[in-house]
Short mmCIF file of C-alpha atoms and ligand atoms in Angstrom, two decimals:
data_model
loop_
_atom_site.label_atom_id
_atom_site.label_comp_id
_atom_site.label_asym_id
_atom_site.label_seq_id
_atom_site.Cartn_x
_atom_site.Cartn_y
_atom_site.Cartn_z
CA UNK H 1 -19.26 -4.58 61.33
CA UNK H 2 -17.72 -7.70 59.44
CA UNK H 3 -19.82 -10.55 60.44
CA UNK H 4 -17.12 -13.31 59.07
CA UNK H 5 -13.93 -11.49 57.67
CA UNK H 6 -12.97 -8.21 55.95
CA UNK H 7 -12.93 -8.06 52.26
CA UNK H 8 -9.36 -7.70 52.04
CA UNK H 9 -8.18 -10.33 54.45
CA UNK H 10 -6.68 -13.63 53.08
CA UNK H 11 -8.43 -16.17 54.43
CA UNK H 12 -6.28 -18.83 52.59
CA UNK H 13 -2.47 -19.51 51.36
CA UNK H 14 -3.23 -19.44 47.54
CA UNK H 15 -3.64 -17.07 45.10
CA UNK H 16 -7.84 -16.33 44.55
CA UNK H 17 -9.67 -16.93 41.94
CA UNK H 18 -8.35 -15.83 38.33
CA UNK H 19 -10.32 -11.91 37.62
CA UNK H 20 -12.98 -12.20 35.53
CA UNK H 21 -13.71 -16.06 35.83
CA UNK H 22 -16.81 -16.14 34.51
CA UNK H 23 -16.54 -14.22 31.62
CA UNK H 24 -13.06 -16.41 30.73
CA UNK H 25 -14.91 -19.35 31.30
CA UNK H 26 -17.64 -18.37 29.04
CA UNK H 27 -15.28 -16.76 26.22
CA UNK H 28 -13.07 -19.84 26.06
CA UNK H 29 -16.43 -22.23 26.23
CA UNK H 30 -17.24 -20.05 22.95
CA UNK H 31 -14.03 -20.09 21.46
CA UNK H 32 -13.68 -23.85 21.46
CA UNK H 33 -16.87 -24.80 20.49
CA UNK H 34 -17.30 -22.14 17.56
CA UNK H 35 -13.73 -21.93 16.57
CA UNK H 36 -11.75 -25.07 17.68
CA UNK H 37 -14.24 -28.07 17.52
CA UNK H 38 -17.13 -26.41 15.70
CA UNK H 39 -18.50 -29.83 15.66
CA UNK H 40 -19.42 -29.40 19.04
CA UNK H 41 -20.95 -25.74 18.29
CA UNK H 42 -24.25 -27.01 19.62
CA UNK H 43 -23.05 -26.99 23.35
CA UNK H 44 -24.88 -24.43 25.50
CA UNK H 45 -22.10 -22.23 26.63
CA UNK H 46 -24.50 -20.27 29.19
CA UNK H 47 -25.35 -23.22 30.61
CA UNK H 48 -21.40 -24.14 31.15
CA UNK H 49 -20.74 -21.30 32.81
CA UNK H 50 -24.06 -21.45 35.42
CA UNK H 51 -23.19 -25.20 36.22
CA UNK H 52 -19.33 -24.64 36.73
CA UNK H 53 -20.14 -21.88 39.21
CA UNK H 54 -22.92 -23.94 40.66
CA UNK H 55 -20.37 -26.63 41.04
CA UNK H 56 -18.26 -24.79 43.99
CA UNK H 57 -20.37 -21.71 44.83
CA UNK H 58 -21.81 -21.29 48.61
CA UNK H 59 -19.70 -24.68 49.24
CA UNK H 60 -16.63 -25.25 51.69
CA UNK H 61 -13.56 -24.95 49.44
CA UNK H 62 -12.04 -27.69 51.65
CA UNK H 63 -14.75 -29.95 50.78
CA UNK H 64 -15.14 -29.95 47.22
CA UNK H 65 -16.37 -33.80 45.91
CA UNK H 66 -16.26 -35.54 42.64
CA UNK H 67 -20.10 -35.40 42.95
CA UNK H 68 -19.82 -31.57 42.40
CA UNK H 69 -18.65 -31.79 38.84
CA UNK H 70 -20.74 -34.38 37.72
CA UNK H 71 -23.24 -32.37 36.00
CA UNK H 72 -20.69 -29.82 34.39
CA UNK H 73 -18.69 -33.40 33.13
CA UNK H 74 -21.98 -34.33 31.79
CA UNK H 75 -23.15 -31.35 29.89
CA UNK H 76 -19.33 -30.67 28.72
CA UNK H 77 -18.97 -34.03 27.57
CA UNK H 78 -17.23 -34.91 24.57
CA UNK H 79 -16.03 -38.38 22.61
CA UNK H 80 -12.15 -38.66 22.08
CA UNK H 81 -11.27 -40.82 19.24
CA UNK H 82 -9.42 -44.11 19.87
CA UNK H 83 -5.59 -44.05 19.48
CA UNK H 84 -5.85 -40.35 19.94
CA UNK H 85 -5.56 -39.63 23.83
CA UNK H 86 -1.97 -37.80 24.88
CA UNK H 87 -1.14 -38.18 28.93
CA UNK H 88 1.78 -35.94 30.17
CA UNK H 89 3.47 -35.09 33.87
CA UNK H 90 5.61 -32.45 34.09
CA UNK H 91 5.87 -31.99 30.25
CA UNK H 92 2.49 -29.74 30.04
CA UNK H 93 4.24 -27.69 27.34
CA UNK H 94 5.70 -29.79 24.96
CA UNK H 95 2.83 -32.27 24.97
CA UNK H 96 0.43 -29.46 24.13
CA UNK H 97 3.20 -27.79 21.27
CA UNK H 98 2.48 -31.81 19.77
CA UNK H 99 -0.70 -31.84 19.81
CA UNK H 100 -0.70 -28.05 18.59
CA UNK H 101 0.92 -29.70 15.28
CA UNK H 102 -1.05 -33.26 15.36
CA UNK H 103 -4.46 -31.56 15.57
CA UNK H 104 -6.09 -35.29 15.77
CA UNK H 105 -4.48 -35.74 19.33
CA UNK H 106 -6.07 -34.77 22.28
CA UNK H 107 -4.38 -33.88 25.56
CA UNK H 108 -7.20 -33.01 28.51
CA UNK H 109 -6.26 -29.21 27.54
CA UNK H 110 -7.61 -30.21 24.14
CA UNK H 111 -11.11 -31.12 25.55
CA UNK H 112 -13.57 -28.35 26.12
CA UNK H 113 -13.54 -28.99 30.05
CA UNK H 114 -9.90 -28.95 29.81
CA UNK H 115 -9.74 -26.14 27.59
CA UNK H 116 -11.81 -23.66 29.32
CA UNK H 117 -10.06 -24.34 32.76
CA UNK H 118 -6.53 -24.70 31.80
CA UNK H 119 -4.48 -22.43 34.57
CA UNK H 120 -7.33 -20.82 36.14
CA UNK H 121 -7.73 -20.82 40.15
CA UNK H 122 -11.43 -20.86 41.33
CA UNK H 123 -13.20 -20.98 44.72
CA UNK H 124 -15.95 -19.89 46.87
CA UNK H 125 -17.03 -20.32 50.53
CA UNK H 126 -19.66 -21.80 52.66
CA UNK H 127 -21.29 -18.96 54.07
CA UNK H 128 -21.54 -16.90 50.97
CA UNK H 129 -23.04 -17.16 47.08
CA UNK H 130 -20.01 -15.03 46.03
CA UNK H 131 -16.77 -15.84 44.14
CA UNK H 132 -13.58 -15.44 46.48
CA UNK H 133 -11.40 -13.56 44.35
CA UNK H 134 -8.56 -12.81 47.60
CA UNK H 135 -7.30 -16.18 48.45
CA UNK H 136 -8.39 -19.85 47.61
CA UNK H 137 -7.17 -23.21 49.72
CA UNK H 138 -4.14 -25.12 48.71
CA UNK H 139 -2.45 -28.56 50.38
CA UNK H 140 -0.56 -25.79 52.19
CA UNK H 141 -3.85 -24.81 53.96
CA UNK H 142 -4.06 -28.55 54.56
CA UNK H 143 -6.67 -28.44 52.22
CA UNK H 144 -6.69 -31.11 49.53
CA UNK H 145 -9.82 -31.33 48.55
CA UNK H 146 -10.16 -27.86 47.11
CA UNK H 147 -12.26 -26.91 43.98
CA UNK H 148 -9.23 -26.86 41.55
CA UNK H 149 -7.62 -30.07 42.86
CA UNK H 150 -10.68 -32.24 42.99
CA UNK H 151 -11.69 -30.64 39.73
CA UNK H 152 -8.35 -31.83 37.87
CA UNK H 153 -8.41 -35.20 39.75
CA UNK H 154 -12.43 -35.93 38.67
CA UNK H 155 -11.66 -34.64 34.89
CA UNK H 156 -8.40 -36.47 34.55
CA UNK H 157 -10.03 -40.05 35.93
CA UNK H 158 -12.92 -39.26 33.53
CA UNK H 159 -10.73 -38.07 30.43
CA UNK H 160 -8.59 -41.95 31.47
CA UNK H 161 -11.80 -43.83 31.51
CA UNK H 162 -13.16 -42.72 28.40
CA UNK H 163 -9.27 -43.53 26.48
CA UNK H 164 -9.23 -46.44 24.22
CA UNK H 165 -7.02 -48.39 21.90
CA UNK H 166 -3.15 -46.73 21.95
CA UNK H 167 -2.82 -44.10 24.41
CA UNK H 168 0.23 -42.35 24.48
CA UNK H 169 2.18 -40.53 27.73
CA UNK H 170 4.60 -37.82 27.33
CA UNK H 171 7.27 -37.80 30.26
CA UNK H 172 10.10 -35.62 31.61
CA UNK H 173 13.33 -37.74 31.62
CA UNK H 174 15.52 -35.03 32.76
CA UNK H 175 13.69 -35.20 36.01
CA UNK H 176 15.21 -38.07 38.81
CA UNK H 177 11.72 -39.67 38.20
CA UNK H 178 10.41 -39.82 34.80
CA UNK H 179 7.37 -41.57 36.40
CA UNK H 180 6.22 -40.24 39.72
CA UNK H 181 3.39 -42.60 41.11
CA UNK H 182 2.03 -39.52 43.02
CA UNK H 183 1.34 -37.54 40.03
CA UNK H 184 -1.75 -37.28 38.66
CA UNK H 185 -0.78 -39.72 35.71
CA UNK H 186 0.59 -42.02 38.14
CA UNK H 187 -2.25 -41.54 41.01
CA UNK H 188 -5.11 -41.28 38.43
CA UNK H 189 -4.76 -41.88 35.12
CA UNK H 190 -3.23 -44.85 35.11
CA UNK H 191 -5.53 -46.77 37.11
CA UNK H 192 -8.65 -45.41 35.25
CA UNK H 193 -7.66 -46.82 31.95
CA UNK H 194 -9.77 -50.05 31.01
CA UNK H 195 -8.00 -52.69 29.93
CA UNK H 196 -11.15 -53.83 28.03
CA UNK H 197 -10.62 -50.74 25.93
CA UNK H 198 -6.86 -49.49 25.92
CA UNK H 199 -4.32 -52.61 24.78
CA UNK H 200 -1.29 -50.44 24.75
CA UNK H 201 0.53 -47.48 26.62
CA UNK H 202 3.16 -45.71 24.75
CA UNK H 203 5.51 -43.66 26.87
CA UNK H 204 8.19 -41.06 25.47
CA UNK H 205 10.75 -40.09 27.47
CA UNK H 206 11.73 -36.83 26.30
CA UNK H 207 15.17 -35.21 27.67
CA UNK H 208 15.39 -31.56 27.70
CA UNK H 209 17.96 -30.30 25.01
CA UNK H 210 21.01 -29.30 26.77
CA UNK H 211 19.70 -30.56 30.09
CA UNK H 212 20.66 -33.74 32.14
CA UNK H 213 19.52 -37.36 30.97
CA UNK H 214 18.58 -38.02 34.61
CA UNK H 215 15.92 -40.34 33.41
CA UNK H 216 15.31 -42.89 30.51
CA UNK H 217 13.16 -45.95 29.61
CA UNK H 218 15.29 -48.62 31.40
CA UNK H 219 15.15 -46.62 34.76
CA UNK H 220 13.72 -47.66 37.58
CA UNK H 221 10.69 -45.29 37.87
CA UNK H 222 9.97 -46.44 34.22
CA UNK H 223 10.43 -50.20 35.34
CA UNK H 224 7.84 -49.43 37.85
CA UNK H 225 5.40 -47.46 35.50
CA UNK H 226 5.89 -50.52 33.27
CA UNK H 227 4.92 -53.17 36.27
CA UNK H 228 1.98 -51.48 37.36
CA UNK H 229 0.72 -51.28 33.59
CA UNK H 230 1.30 -55.04 32.65
CA UNK H 231 -0.35 -56.43 35.71
CA UNK H 232 -3.32 -53.94 34.53
CA UNK H 233 -2.95 -56.71 31.11
CA UNK H 234 -2.41 -53.10 29.24
CA UNK H 235 0.59 -53.55 26.59
CA UNK H 236 3.51 -51.23 27.81
CA UNK H 237 6.19 -49.71 25.02
CA UNK H 238 8.71 -46.78 25.95
CA UNK H 239 10.76 -44.54 23.44
CA UNK H 240 13.50 -41.92 24.85
CA UNK H 241 13.27 -38.81 22.87
CA UNK H 242 10.48 -39.87 20.25
CA UNK H 243 11.13 -38.12 16.86
CA UNK H 244 8.69 -36.24 15.97
CA UNK H 245 8.65 -34.61 19.51
CA UNK H 246 12.15 -34.12 19.88
CA UNK H 247 12.02 -32.34 16.52
CA UNK H 248 9.94 -29.70 18.28
CA UNK H 249 12.41 -29.60 21.07
CA UNK H 250 15.21 -28.66 18.03
CA UNK H 251 13.00 -26.09 16.76
CA UNK H 252 14.49 -24.15 19.83
CA UNK H 253 17.94 -25.50 19.24
CA UNK H 254 18.43 -26.10 15.89
CA UNK H 255 22.44 -26.53 16.71
CA UNK H 256 22.72 -28.85 19.50
CA UNK H 257 24.48 -31.73 18.37
CA UNK H 258 21.43 -33.94 19.10
CA UNK H 259 19.64 -32.01 16.59
CA UNK H 260 22.11 -31.66 13.46
CA UNK H 261 22.42 -35.66 13.58
CA UNK H 262 20.53 -38.71 14.42
CA UNK H 263 19.28 -38.41 17.31
O1 N1C Q 1 0.65 -34.32 38.20
P1 N1C Q 1 0.13 -34.78 36.55
O2 N1C Q 1 1.24 -32.96 35.89
O3 N1C Q 1 1.13 -36.27 36.33
O4 N1C Q 1 -0.99 -34.45 35.70
C1 N1C Q 1 -0.96 -34.45 34.49
C2 N1C Q 1 -1.93 -35.41 33.77
C3 N1C Q 1 -2.07 -35.40 32.38
O5 N1C Q 1 -2.07 -36.42 31.36
C4 N1C Q 1 -3.43 -34.59 32.18
O6 N1C Q 1 -4.12 -35.51 31.58
O7 N1C Q 1 -3.17 -35.31 34.25
C5 N1C Q 1 -4.42 -34.51 33.78
N1 N1C Q 1 -4.09 -32.90 34.16
C6 N1C Q 1 -4.34 -31.83 33.36
O8 N1C Q 1 -4.75 -32.20 32.48
C7 N1C Q 1 -4.03 -30.95 33.89
N2 N1C Q 1 -4.00 -29.29 33.47
C8 N1C Q 1 -3.56 -28.29 34.18
C9 N1C Q 1 -3.48 -33.03 35.49
N3 N1C Q 1 -3.36 -31.71 35.99
C10 N1C Q 1 -3.73 -30.40 35.26
N4 N1C Q 1 -3.51 -29.36 35.66
C11 N1C Q 1 -2.63 -28.45 36.65
O9 N1C Q 1 -1.08 -29.02 36.54
C12 N1C Q 1 -3.29 -28.94 37.86
O10 N1C Q 1 -3.40 -28.09 39.10
C13 N1C Q 1 -2.51 -30.10 38.89
O11 N1C Q 1 -2.12 -29.95 39.93
C14 N1C Q 1 -1.16 -29.76 37.77
C15 N1C Q 1 -0.21 -31.14 37.69
O12 N1C Q 1 1.09 -30.65 36.55
P2 N1C Q 1 1.99 -32.02 36.47
O13 N1C Q 1 2.44 -32.44 37.98
O14 N1C Q 1 3.02 -31.74 35.25
#
């Protein structure tokens, strides 16, 4: 009756493809190219949707590769101006709040591909041309080469390779290690900056208001980051609680002492 697994059987431990994945991809593509960045209005969103689906459908979801996403990356290609790239690690919301105000700045989610894929899940199956809405593999399934992880690794790498001038990173100083070598930022992005194009990495180590001040510019994890960056002949600078970003945190905590006096 069921040649492989019955339709409700959860093959993998992760949640399945986001419901209406194809429509969301198409809708986000139009929103981005027609409204958010109309300079990209000539992008072909139908084609982008089709190529995105092709990058993972009918393929083993534990064997996704960078090459799977090359056609999509070519189609969605976009130039981020020099000095405008913002990386983040464990500070996604804050970094996005900041680039929402400073619209000239770009996190990966402020580019077309990141905007389309943000917070979505997707996977297919080698034995079928259908989207798997039941479950998708994760690292818990011993499957690090799943379509979503490989996508973020691939587009993060490209985002870093394309950066130029001064680049920025928002780090979380309320964690034990604001810089984590195993994060996408530590594993992929810093190693793919081109020293000939990127002269400075500016780190902003932000502490949660009312949270602990675990890590700061003078800590060992940041020294670690500094040495990796310096060895690559890129200048490293670091600021704790960079004021323009601190002000955003203060919107939610206006009475906190660190918001009422000098920070
Ligand atoms: O592992 P991280 O952060 O250091 O990755 C963040 C870093 C940013 O600078 C981005 O350019 O890498 C890029 N990036 C994304 O933009 C992104 N959006 C959504 C990496 N990962 C991204 N995701 C998902 O969040 C993805 O599933 C990945 O595994 C997490 C990483 O978040 P993190 O650990 O806070």
